[in-house]
XYZ file of C-alpha atoms in Angstrom:
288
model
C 82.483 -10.542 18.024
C 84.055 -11.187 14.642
C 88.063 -10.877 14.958
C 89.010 -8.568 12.577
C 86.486 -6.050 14.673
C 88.472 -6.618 17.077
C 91.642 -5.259 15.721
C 90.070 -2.882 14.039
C 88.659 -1.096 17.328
C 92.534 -1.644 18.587
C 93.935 0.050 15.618
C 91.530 3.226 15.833
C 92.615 3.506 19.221
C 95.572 3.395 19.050
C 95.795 6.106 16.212
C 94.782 8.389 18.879
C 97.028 7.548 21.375
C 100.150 6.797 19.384
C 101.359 4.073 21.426
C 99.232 1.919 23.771
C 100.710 0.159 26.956
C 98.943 -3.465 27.173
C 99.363 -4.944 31.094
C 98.311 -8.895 32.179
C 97.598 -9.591 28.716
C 97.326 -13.746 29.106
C 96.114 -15.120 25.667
C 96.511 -14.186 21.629
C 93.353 -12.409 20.001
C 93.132 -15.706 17.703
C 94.797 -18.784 17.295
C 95.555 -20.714 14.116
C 95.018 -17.574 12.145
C 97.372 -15.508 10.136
C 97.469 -11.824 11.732
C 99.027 -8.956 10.023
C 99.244 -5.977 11.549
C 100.195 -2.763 10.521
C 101.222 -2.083 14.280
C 104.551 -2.763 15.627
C 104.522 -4.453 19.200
C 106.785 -5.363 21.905
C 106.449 -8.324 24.232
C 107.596 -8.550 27.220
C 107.431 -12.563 28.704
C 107.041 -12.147 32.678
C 105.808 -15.665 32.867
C 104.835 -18.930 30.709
C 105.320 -19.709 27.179
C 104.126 -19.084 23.603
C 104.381 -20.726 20.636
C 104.125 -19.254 17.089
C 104.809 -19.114 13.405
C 106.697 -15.848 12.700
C 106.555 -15.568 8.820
C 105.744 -19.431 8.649
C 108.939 -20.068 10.864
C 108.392 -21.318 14.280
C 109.588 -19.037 17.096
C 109.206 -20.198 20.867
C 108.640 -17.090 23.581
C 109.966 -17.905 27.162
C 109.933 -15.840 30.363
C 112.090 -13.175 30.672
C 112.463 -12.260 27.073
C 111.373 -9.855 24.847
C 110.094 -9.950 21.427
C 109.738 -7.877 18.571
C 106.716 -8.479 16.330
C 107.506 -5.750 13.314
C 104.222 -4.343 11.380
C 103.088 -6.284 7.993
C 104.644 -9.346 8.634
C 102.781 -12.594 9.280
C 102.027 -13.991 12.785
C 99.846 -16.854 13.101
C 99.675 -17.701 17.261
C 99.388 -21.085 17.548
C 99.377 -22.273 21.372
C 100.065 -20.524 24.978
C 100.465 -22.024 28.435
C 98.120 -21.183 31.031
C 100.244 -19.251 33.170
C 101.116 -16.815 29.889
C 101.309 -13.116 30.774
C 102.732 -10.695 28.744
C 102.963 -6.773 28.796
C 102.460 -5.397 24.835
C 103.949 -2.054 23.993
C 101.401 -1.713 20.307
C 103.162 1.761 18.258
C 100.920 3.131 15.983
C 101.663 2.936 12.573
C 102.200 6.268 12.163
C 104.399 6.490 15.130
C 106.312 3.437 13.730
C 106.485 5.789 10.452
C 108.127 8.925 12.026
C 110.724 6.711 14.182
C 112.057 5.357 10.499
C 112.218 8.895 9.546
C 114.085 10.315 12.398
C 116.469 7.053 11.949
C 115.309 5.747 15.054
C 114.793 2.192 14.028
C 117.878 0.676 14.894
C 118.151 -1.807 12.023
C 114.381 -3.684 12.623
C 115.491 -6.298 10.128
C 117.408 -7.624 13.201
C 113.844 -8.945 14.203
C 112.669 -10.958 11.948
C 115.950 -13.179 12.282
C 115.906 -13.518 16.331
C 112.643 -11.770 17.112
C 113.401 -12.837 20.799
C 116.053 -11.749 23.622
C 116.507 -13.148 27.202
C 117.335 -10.615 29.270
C 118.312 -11.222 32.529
C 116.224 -10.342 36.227
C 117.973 -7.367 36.319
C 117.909 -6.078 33.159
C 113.895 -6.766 33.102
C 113.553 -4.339 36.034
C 115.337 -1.892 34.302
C 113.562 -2.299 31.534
C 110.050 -2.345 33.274
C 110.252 0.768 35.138
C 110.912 2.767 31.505
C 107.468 0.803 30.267
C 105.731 2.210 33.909
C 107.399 5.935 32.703
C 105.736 5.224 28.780
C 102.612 4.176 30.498
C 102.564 7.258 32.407
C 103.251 9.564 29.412
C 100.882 7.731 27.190
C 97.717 8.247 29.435
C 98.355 11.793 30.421
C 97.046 14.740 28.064
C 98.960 17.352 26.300
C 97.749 19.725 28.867
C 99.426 17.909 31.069
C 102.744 17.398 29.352
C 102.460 19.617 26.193
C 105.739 18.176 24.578
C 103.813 14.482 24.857
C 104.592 13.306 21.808
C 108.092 14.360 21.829
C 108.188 12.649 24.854
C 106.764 9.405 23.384
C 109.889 9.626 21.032
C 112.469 10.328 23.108
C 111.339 7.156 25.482
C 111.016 5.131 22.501
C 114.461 5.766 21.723
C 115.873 5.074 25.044
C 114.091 1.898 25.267
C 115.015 1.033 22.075
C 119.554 1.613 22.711
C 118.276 -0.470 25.780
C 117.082 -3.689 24.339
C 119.626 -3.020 21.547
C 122.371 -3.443 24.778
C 120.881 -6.650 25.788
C 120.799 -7.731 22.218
C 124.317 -7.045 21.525
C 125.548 -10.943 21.568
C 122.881 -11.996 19.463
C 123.068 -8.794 16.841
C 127.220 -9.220 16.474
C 127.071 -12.948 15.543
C 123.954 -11.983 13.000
C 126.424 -9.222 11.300
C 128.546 -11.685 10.018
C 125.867 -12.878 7.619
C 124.879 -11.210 4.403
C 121.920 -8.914 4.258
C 119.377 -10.989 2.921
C 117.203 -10.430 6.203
C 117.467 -6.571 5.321
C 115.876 -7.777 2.204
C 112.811 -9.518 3.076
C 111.744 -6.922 5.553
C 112.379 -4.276 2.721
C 109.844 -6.642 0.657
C 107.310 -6.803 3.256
C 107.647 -2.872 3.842
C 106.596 -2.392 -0.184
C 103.663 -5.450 -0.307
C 102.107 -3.875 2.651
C 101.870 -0.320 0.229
C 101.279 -2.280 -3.012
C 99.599 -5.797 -2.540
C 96.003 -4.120 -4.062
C 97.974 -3.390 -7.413
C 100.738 -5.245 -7.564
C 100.746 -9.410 -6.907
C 103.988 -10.199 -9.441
C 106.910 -10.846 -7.906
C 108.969 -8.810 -10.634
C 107.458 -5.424 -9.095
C 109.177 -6.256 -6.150
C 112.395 -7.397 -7.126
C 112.783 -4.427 -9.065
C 111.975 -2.318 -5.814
C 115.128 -4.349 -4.212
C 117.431 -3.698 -7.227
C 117.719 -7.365 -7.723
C 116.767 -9.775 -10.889
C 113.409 -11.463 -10.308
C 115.360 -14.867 -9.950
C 118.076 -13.309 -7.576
C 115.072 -11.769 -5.190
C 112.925 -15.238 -5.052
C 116.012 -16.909 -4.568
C 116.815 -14.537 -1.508
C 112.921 -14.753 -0.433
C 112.956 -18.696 -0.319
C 116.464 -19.055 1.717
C 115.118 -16.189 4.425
C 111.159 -17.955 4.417
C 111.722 -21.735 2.996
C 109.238 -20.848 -0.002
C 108.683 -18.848 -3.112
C 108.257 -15.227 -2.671
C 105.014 -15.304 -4.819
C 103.632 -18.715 -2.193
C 104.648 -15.327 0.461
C 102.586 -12.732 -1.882
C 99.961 -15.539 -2.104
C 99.539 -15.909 1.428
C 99.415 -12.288 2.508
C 97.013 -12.168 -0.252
C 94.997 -14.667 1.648
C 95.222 -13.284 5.094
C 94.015 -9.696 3.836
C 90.838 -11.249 2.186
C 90.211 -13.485 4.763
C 90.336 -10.303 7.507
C 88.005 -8.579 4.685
C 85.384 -11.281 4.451
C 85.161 -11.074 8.179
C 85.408 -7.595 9.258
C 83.542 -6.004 6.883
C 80.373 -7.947 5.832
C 78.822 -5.042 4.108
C 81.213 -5.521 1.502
C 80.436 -7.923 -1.713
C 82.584 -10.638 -2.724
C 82.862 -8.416 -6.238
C 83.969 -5.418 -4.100
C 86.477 -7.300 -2.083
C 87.376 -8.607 -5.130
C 87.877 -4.772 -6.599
C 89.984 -3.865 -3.385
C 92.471 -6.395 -3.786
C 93.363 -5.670 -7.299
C 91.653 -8.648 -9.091
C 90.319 -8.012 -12.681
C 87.425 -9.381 -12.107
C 86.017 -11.734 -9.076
C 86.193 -15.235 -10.887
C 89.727 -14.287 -11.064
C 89.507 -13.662 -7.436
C 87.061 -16.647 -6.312
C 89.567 -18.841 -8.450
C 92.532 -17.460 -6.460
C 91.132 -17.647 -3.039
C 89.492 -21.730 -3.212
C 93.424 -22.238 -4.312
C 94.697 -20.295 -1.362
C 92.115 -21.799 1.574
C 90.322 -24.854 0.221
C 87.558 -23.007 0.256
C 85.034 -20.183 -2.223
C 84.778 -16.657 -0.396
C 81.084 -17.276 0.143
C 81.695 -20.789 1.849
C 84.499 -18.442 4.427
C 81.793 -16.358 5.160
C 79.339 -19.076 5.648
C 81.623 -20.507 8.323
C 82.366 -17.160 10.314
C 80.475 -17.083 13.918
C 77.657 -15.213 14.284
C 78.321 -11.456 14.999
């Protein structure tokens, strides 16, 4: 099965359910790929390690922590032991939408800094029988529990002033820095709702109140490159899931999706990006 199908049928899924409660899940979807997912999810390490780029910086998961992958940011698995077993808490994205609205995000920036917390045996029982309660809620119908959803909330919330307790050491040495964390997640909140129109890095240093020079100098100290090499590359990654998922599509519609004038401009743009022409991607995809 092609990969992005594979999300795709995840997403959909989960759009029904609001949140989805993952158990014994022992391997990443795809490795060596960029992912970007417009789903927030929380791992939970009960044995084994992972290794990862996390927005092209490397980020090690051990047992016993947690870690907070936040939606539209870039995630490209790279290896995992063979004892690796994880339990994923995926929130929709429209879930993930009302929780910023009802304040109930607890400062996500946090994540991309230390996306990982050790927690200790104790406080991963604790912990674990609130995911068992979620699971419980999540499955059952609204006949069952009419108020489901504000249930859903409500045990988000608790789970969330949880981890943010066994965080606290990590999240009062990362207050003494400046906010340029609060930044970059800002910028990947506004190129997930604008990469089709807008690829100049002005747009979005205007969005963050900043001069374009101020905003890729932020970008580059948070990253270690350009913000328009970031733009580039989640450029990339969306065309790349395009070309794969949806095969019905031209190379000139793709093109049209993604903003591009015209799809030279867009052929030109992605044999820069990949080292390779859209049509020689697709030629190298496995079979569906």
């Amino acid at each position: 099965m092609v990969e992005g199908r594979v999300f795709e049928d995840m997403y959909r899924a989960i759009d029904t359910t609001e949140m989805a409660v993952l158990r014994n899940v022992n391997r990443f979807p795809v490795y060596g790929k960029d992912i970007i997912s417009p789903c927030m999810m929380v791992c939970i390490n009960h044995s084994g390690t992972a290794r990862a780029l996390y927005d092209m910086q490397e980020v090690v998961f051990r047992p016993n922590e947690i870690a907070v992958v936040m939606p539209n940011h870039i995630l490209r698995p790279l290896e995992s032991s063979p004892d690796y077993n994880v339990t994923l808490l995926v929130h929709s994205p429209a879930l993930c939408e009302e929780l910023k609205t009802k304040r109930l995000t607890h400062d996500y920036h946090k994540f991309h800094r230390q996306p990982t917390c050790l927690l200790t045996d104790e406080e991963m029982t604790q912990y674990m029988r609130a995911v068992d309660l979620l699971e419980h809620i999540c499955s059952a119908s609204t006949q069952r529990y009419p108020l489901r959803h504000e249930m859903i909330i409500q045990l988000t919330n608790v789970m969330s002033e949880m981890h943010n307790a066994f965080r606290r050491e990590i999240d009062e040495k990362m207050l003494k820095e400046d906010n340029k964390y609060a930044v970059f997640n800002a910028f990947c909140d506004v190129l997930a709702r604008h990469y089709r129109e807008q690829h100049e890095v002005a747009f979005y240093a205007e969005k963050a109140h900043l001069t374009t020079r101020h905003f890729s100098v932020v970008i580059k100290e948070v990253v270690g490159f350009s913000a328009s090499d970031y733009i580039e590359q989640y450029l990339a990654t969306q065309a790349k899931n395009l070309l794969s998922s949806r095969q019905d599509l031209s190379v000139h519609q793709i093109s049209d999706h993604l903003g591009y004038a015209d799809s030279s401009s867009f052929c030109r743009f992605f044999k820069r990006a990949t080292g390779l022409s859209p049509r020689q991607f697709r030629d190298c995809l496995p079979s569906p």
